[in-house]
């Protein structure tokens, strides 16, 4: 059985610049739902996105792009996908001629995001790209440029920013109901054994920081409502026989304006899932803060943030679909994904230099 990554490497794909019709998202207002094609049918597409699309109001699963032919009949039977809406990585460009597909959702290993997000944009389709946006900041900029050149919208799959309790914390960053913010603690990780093979490969964008670290990184930014001004980081590897290319655990501190500090940690060797904020006049937290369901929290004044009952991915995709239908700004644009990767690159640079504090 040929896995997706092997198929892509063997196919020798390159991004093709094509002459395409101008996107018509004003005409899409007449459509009941937007057609979504998932690129990559791994665990996240199979277990989360495809089921969530069945719960959306403004979009639906109409197409798939896969390098695993054996998956095609399974998906077609389960979701009623037409033969003409099935593609592989070699003929994905042909989606440009398919009016059934309005959005292409990139759900591939991080190291492949840029290549296929650009292919999607060049096909004249709106682009949803799973987090982290890309392996490098330069790749992020290339994705943004391709989407701008083709007049399509780009949204990054930071589902937490669409989640109700998370949005409450984002609002509190502005209203400051507990006074001046002092410290943020954000941690996300799990014990991986065995590990997904591509997450152990540097070339594919593997490592705890890329996979899980963007959760506390993004959370520190949206919880403070600010951008960090410096960073210090270190890697910890307790299982070198497994993690010989990428980080198993990364600890990083972000310094923000107004004296705010965020202490963050991410790991493939330790389970953790909490976001805590200390202020001059109180505190609040979410525990867990980035699970697929059950995100809940509490504040020092007795406020309780009960779990949000809706499917996070369904809400995320409906929010992004409405932005397309109404020609409005998306909630999490490519520029937000780019900011995280710029900081992530500095985190790796700091860790490689003994935890040196670097300006951002």
Coordinates of C-alpha atoms in Angstrom, one line a residue:
X1 CA 0.0 0.0 0.0
X2 CA 1.4 3.3 -1.0
X3 CA 1.1 6.0 1.6
X4 CA 0.3 9.6 0.7
X5 CA 3.7 11.0 1.3
X6 CA 5.4 8.4 -0.8
X7 CA 2.9 9.0 -3.6
X8 CA 3.5 12.7 -3.6
X9 CA 7.3 12.3 -3.6
X10 CA 7.2 9.8 -6.5
X11 CA 4.8 12.0 -8.5
X12 CA 7.4 14.8 -8.7
X13 CA 4.7 17.5 -8.5
X14 CA 5.3 21.1 -9.1
X15 CA 3.0 24.1 -8.7
X16 CA 1.6 24.9 -12.1
X17 CA 0.7 28.5 -12.9
X18 CA -2.4 28.3 -15.0
X19 CA -4.7 30.7 -16.8
X20 CA -7.9 30.6 -14.9
X21 CA -11.3 32.3 -14.9
X22 CA -11.9 35.1 -12.3
X23 CA -13.4 33.6 -9.1
X24 CA -17.1 34.3 -8.8
X25 CA -17.9 34.4 -5.1
X26 CA -20.5 37.1 -5.7
X27 CA -22.4 34.5 -7.8
X28 CA -22.0 32.0 -5.0
X29 CA -24.6 33.9 -3.0
X30 CA -27.1 32.1 -5.1
X31 CA -25.8 28.7 -4.0
X32 CA -27.4 27.0 -1.0
X33 CA -24.1 25.6 0.1
X34 CA -20.4 25.8 -0.9
X35 CA -18.8 22.6 -2.2
X36 CA -15.7 21.6 -0.2
X37 CA -12.9 19.2 -1.4
X38 CA -10.7 17.7 1.2
X39 CA -7.0 17.3 0.1
X40 CA -5.6 14.4 2.1
X41 CA -7.8 11.7 3.7
X42 CA -5.8 11.0 6.9
X43 CA -7.0 10.9 10.5
X44 CA -8.1 14.5 10.7
X45 CA -10.1 14.5 7.5
X46 CA -11.6 11.0 8.3
X47 CA -12.3 11.5 12.0
X48 CA -13.1 15.2 12.2
X49 CA -13.6 17.2 9.1
X50 CA -15.7 14.9 7.0
X51 CA -18.2 14.2 9.9
X52 CA -18.3 17.9 10.8
X53 CA -19.2 18.8 7.2
X54 CA -22.4 16.8 7.7
X55 CA -23.3 19.2 10.5
X56 CA -22.6 22.5 8.6
X57 CA -25.3 24.8 7.3
X58 CA -23.4 26.6 4.6
X59 CA -21.0 24.0 3.1
X60 CA -20.9 20.4 2.2
X61 CA -18.4 17.7 1.3
X62 CA -18.4 17.3 -2.5
X63 CA -14.9 16.3 -3.5
X64 CA -11.7 14.5 -2.4
X65 CA -8.1 14.5 -3.4
X66 CA -6.1 11.4 -2.3
X67 CA -3.1 9.4 -3.2
X68 CA -4.7 6.2 -1.8
X69 CA -7.0 4.7 -4.4
X70 CA -8.3 2.1 -1.9
X71 CA -9.9 4.9 0.0
X72 CA -12.0 6.3 -2.9
X73 CA -14.9 3.7 -2.9
X74 CA -15.2 3.9 0.9
X75 CA -15.5 7.7 0.8
X76 CA -17.8 7.7 -2.2
X77 CA -20.2 5.2 -0.6
X78 CA -20.2 7.0 2.8
X79 CA -20.6 10.6 1.5
X80 CA -22.1 10.2 -2.0
X81 CA -19.1 11.8 -3.8
X82 CA -19.5 11.9 -7.5
X83 CA -16.9 10.2 -9.8
X84 CA -16.1 13.6 -11.4
X85 CA -15.3 15.1 -8.0
X86 CA -12.5 12.5 -7.2
X87 CA -8.9 13.6 -7.8
X88 CA -5.4 12.5 -7.1
X89 CA -2.4 14.7 -6.4
X90 CA -1.3 14.5 -10.0
X91 CA -4.6 15.8 -11.5
X92 CA -5.7 18.2 -8.8
X93 CA -5.2 21.1 -11.1
X94 CA -8.3 20.0 -13.0
X95 CA -10.5 21.1 -10.1
X96 CA -10.3 24.5 -11.9
X97 CA -12.9 23.3 -14.3
X98 CA -15.3 21.9 -11.7
X99 CA -18.1 24.2 -10.6
X100 CA -19.1 21.7 -7.9
X101 CA -16.1 22.7 -5.9
X102 CA -15.8 26.2 -4.3
X103 CA -13.3 25.5 -1.5
X104 CA -10.2 23.3 -1.3
X105 CA -9.2 22.3 2.3
X106 CA -5.5 21.4 2.6
X107 CA -5.2 18.6 5.2
X108 CA -1.7 17.3 4.5
X109 CA 1.5 17.1 6.5
X110 CA 2.8 20.6 7.2
X111 CA 5.7 20.3 4.8
X112 CA 3.3 19.9 1.9
X113 CA 0.9 22.8 2.8
X114 CA 2.5 25.4 0.7
X115 CA 2.7 23.3 -2.5
X116 CA -0.9 22.3 -2.4
X117 CA -2.4 25.5 -1.1
X118 CA -0.8 27.3 -4.0
X119 CA -2.1 24.7 -6.4
X120 CA -5.6 25.3 -4.9
X121 CA -5.3 29.0 -5.3
X122 CA -4.1 28.7 -8.9
X123 CA -7.2 26.5 -9.6
X124 CA -9.3 29.6 -8.7
X125 CA -10.8 28.0 -5.5
X126 CA -10.9 29.5 -2.0
X127 CA -8.3 27.9 0.3
X128 CA -8.7 26.6 3.8
X129 CA -5.4 25.4 5.1
X130 CA -5.0 23.4 8.3
X131 CA -2.7 24.7 11.0
X132 CA 0.2 25.2 11.1
X133 CA 0.0 27.3 7.9
X134 CA 3.3 26.1 6.5
X135 CA 6.8 25.0 7.4
X136 CA 8.4 28.4 6.8
X137 CA 7.4 32.0 6.9
X138 CA 8.5 32.3 3.3
X139 CA 6.1 29.6 2.3
X140 CA 3.3 31.4 4.2
X141 CA 4.0 34.5 2.2
X142 CA 3.9 32.5 -1.0
X143 CA 0.5 31.1 -0.1
X144 CA -0.9 34.6 0.7
X145 CA 0.5 35.9 -2.6
X146 CA -1.0 33.1 -4.6
X147 CA -4.4 33.6 -3.0
X148 CA -4.3 37.4 -3.6
X149 CA -3.1 37.0 -7.2
X150 CA -6.1 34.6 -7.9
X151 CA -8.7 36.7 -6.0
X152 CA -9.6 33.9 -3.6
X153 CA -10.0 33.9 0.2
X154 CA -7.6 32.2 2.5
X155 CA -8.4 30.9 6.0
X156 CA -6.2 29.0 8.4
X157 CA -7.8 26.2 10.4
X158 CA -7.4 27.5 13.9
X159 CA -10.6 26.1 15.1
X160 CA -10.2 27.4 18.7
X161 CA -10.7 31.0 17.6
X162 CA -14.2 29.9 16.4
X163 CA -15.0 28.3 19.8
X164 CA -17.4 30.2 22.2
X165 CA -15.4 30.1 25.4
X166 CA -12.2 30.9 23.6
X167 CA -13.9 34.0 22.1
X168 CA -14.9 35.0 25.6
X169 CA -11.2 35.1 26.6
X170 CA -10.4 37.1 23.4
X171 CA -13.1 39.6 24.4
X172 CA -11.7 39.8 28.0
X173 CA -8.3 40.7 26.5
X174 CA -10.0 44.0 25.3
X175 CA -12.4 44.6 28.2
X176 CA -10.0 43.6 31.0
X177 CA -12.7 42.6 33.6
X178 CA -10.0 41.4 36.0
X179 CA -7.6 44.3 35.6
X180 CA -4.2 44.5 34.0
X181 CA -3.0 41.2 32.7
X182 CA 0.3 39.9 34.2
X183 CA 1.0 36.3 33.1
X184 CA -0.3 33.7 30.7
X185 CA 0.4 30.0 31.0
X186 CA -0.4 27.9 27.9
X187 CA 0.4 24.2 27.6
X188 CA -0.7 21.6 25.0
X189 CA 0.7 18.1 24.5
X190 CA 0.1 14.4 24.6
X191 CA 2.1 11.2 25.0
X192 CA 2.7 9.8 21.6
X193 CA 3.6 6.1 21.3
X194 CA 3.7 5.0 18.6
X195 CA 4.0 8.3 16.7
X196 CA 2.6 9.2 13.3
X197 CA 5.6 8.6 11.1
X198 CA 5.6 12.0 9.3
X199 CA 5.5 13.8 12.6
X200 CA 9.0 12.5 13.3
X201 CA 10.4 13.9 10.0
X202 CA 11.9 17.3 9.9
X203 CA 11.4 17.6 6.2
X204 CA 7.6 17.1 6.6
X205 CA 7.4 19.7 9.3
X206 CA 7.3 17.2 12.2
X207 CA 8.0 17.9 15.8
X208 CA 6.0 18.9 18.9
X209 CA 6.3 22.6 18.2
X210 CA 4.8 22.5 14.7
X211 CA 2.1 20.0 15.6
X212 CA 1.0 21.0 19.1
X213 CA 3.1 24.1 19.9
X214 CA 1.1 26.4 17.7
X215 CA -1.9 25.9 20.1
X216 CA -0.2 27.6 23.1
X217 CA 1.6 30.0 20.7
X218 CA -1.6 31.2 19.1
X219 CA -3.4 31.2 22.4
X220 CA -0.8 33.5 24.0
X221 CA -1.4 35.9 21.1
X222 CA -5.2 35.8 21.1
X223 CA -5.4 35.7 24.9
X224 CA -3.4 38.9 25.3
X225 CA -4.6 40.6 22.1
X226 CA -1.0 41.6 21.6
X227 CA 2.1 40.5 19.6
X228 CA 5.2 39.3 21.4
X229 CA 8.4 41.3 21.4
X230 CA 10.9 38.6 22.3
X231 CA 11.2 34.9 22.8
X232 CA 13.4 32.3 24.6
X233 CA 13.1 28.6 24.1
X234 CA 14.6 25.2 24.7
X235 CA 14.0 21.6 23.5
X236 CA 13.8 18.6 25.7
X237 CA 14.3 15.1 24.3
X238 CA 13.7 12.1 26.6
X239 CA 13.4 9.5 23.9
X240 CA 16.3 10.1 21.5
X241 CA 15.7 6.7 19.9
X242 CA 12.4 8.1 18.6
X243 CA 13.0 11.8 18.3
X244 CA 16.3 11.9 16.4
X245 CA 15.2 14.6 13.9
X246 CA 12.6 16.7 15.7
X247 CA 11.7 18.1 19.1
X248 CA 9.8 15.9 21.6
X249 CA 9.2 18.8 24.0
X250 CA 9.6 22.5 23.6
X251 CA 9.4 25.1 26.4
X252 CA 9.2 28.7 25.4
X253 CA 8.6 32.1 27.0
X254 CA 7.1 35.0 25.2
X255 CA 7.5 38.6 26.3
X256 CA 4.7 41.0 25.4
X257 CA 4.3 44.7 25.8
X258 CA 3.2 46.1 29.1
X259 CA 5.3 43.5 31.0
X260 CA 3.1 40.5 30.2
X261 CA 4.9 37.2 30.0
X262 CA 3.5 34.0 28.5
X263 CA 5.1 30.7 29.8
X264 CA 4.3 28.0 27.2
X265 CA 5.1 24.3 26.8
X266 CA 4.3 21.7 24.2
X267 CA 5.2 18.0 24.0
X268 CA 4.8 14.6 22.4
X269 CA 5.9 13.1 25.7
X270 CA 3.5 14.6 28.2
X271 CA -0.2 15.1 28.3
X272 CA -1.3 18.7 29.1
X273 CA -4.1 21.0 28.0
X274 CA -4.5 24.2 30.0
X275 CA -4.7 28.0 29.4
X276 CA -4.4 30.1 32.5
X277 CA -4.4 33.9 32.8
X278 CA -3.4 35.9 36.0
X279 CA -4.4 39.5 36.3
X280 CA -4.0 42.2 38.9
X281 CA -7.6 41.7 40.2
X282 CA -8.2 38.1 39.5
X283 CA -7.7 35.1 37.2
X284 CA -9.4 32.8 34.7
X285 CA -8.6 29.7 32.8
X286 CA -9.8 27.1 30.3
X287 CA -9.1 23.4 31.0
X288 CA -9.0 21.8 28.6
X289 CA -8.4 24.7 26.2
X290 CA -7.8 22.9 22.8
X291 CA -9.7 19.6 22.9
X292 CA -12.1 18.8 20.1
X293 CA -14.9 19.1 22.7
X294 CA -15.5 19.9 26.3
X295 CA -13.5 23.2 26.4
X296 CA -14.6 24.8 29.7
X297 CA -13.3 27.2 32.3
X298 CA -13.8 29.3 35.3
X299 CA -12.9 32.8 36.6
X300 CA -12.0 34.1 40.1
X301 CA -15.3 36.0 40.4
X302 CA -17.3 32.8 40.1
X303 CA -18.0 33.0 36.4
X304 CA -18.3 29.5 34.9
X305 CA -17.6 28.9 31.2
X306 CA -19.5 25.6 30.4
X307 CA -18.6 23.4 27.5
X308 CA -19.6 24.7 24.0
X309 CA -22.0 22.1 22.7
X310 CA -21.5 22.6 18.9
X311 CA -19.0 20.8 16.7
X312 CA -15.9 23.0 16.6
X313 CA -14.9 22.1 13.1
X314 CA -18.5 22.6 11.8
X315 CA -18.7 26.1 13.3
X316 CA -15.2 26.9 11.9
X317 CA -16.2 25.8 8.4
X318 CA -19.5 27.6 8.5
X319 CA -17.9 30.8 9.7
X320 CA -15.4 30.6 6.8
X321 CA -18.1 29.7 4.3
X322 CA -20.2 32.7 5.3
X323 CA -17.2 34.9 4.8
X324 CA -17.0 33.7 1.2
X325 CA -20.7 33.8 0.6
X326 CA -21.0 37.4 2.0
X327 CA -17.6 38.5 0.7
X328 CA -16.4 39.5 4.2
X329 CA -13.1 39.1 5.9
X330 CA -12.3 35.6 7.2
X331 CA -11.9 35.2 11.0
X332 CA -8.3 33.7 10.8
X333 CA -6.6 35.0 7.6
X334 CA -3.2 33.9 6.3
X335 CA -1.6 36.8 7.9
X336 CA -2.4 35.3 11.3
X337 CA -0.9 32.0 10.4
X338 CA 2.2 33.8 9.1
X339 CA 2.7 35.6 12.4
X340 CA 2.8 32.2 14.3
X341 CA 5.4 30.8 11.9
X342 CA 7.6 33.9 12.1
X343 CA 7.6 33.4 15.9
X344 CA 8.0 29.6 15.6
X345 CA 11.2 30.1 13.5
X346 CA 12.6 32.3 16.3
X347 CA 11.7 29.6 18.8
X348 CA 13.8 27.1 17.0
X349 CA 16.6 29.6 16.6
X350 CA 16.6 30.4 20.3
X351 CA 16.6 26.7 21.2
X352 CA 19.5 26.0 18.9
X353 CA 21.5 28.8 20.6
X354 CA 21.1 27.7 24.2
X355 CA 17.8 29.5 24.9
X356 CA 19.1 32.9 23.8
X357 CA 16.4 35.6 24.1
X358 CA 15.6 36.9 20.6
X359 CA 13.8 40.0 19.6
X360 CA 10.7 39.6 17.4

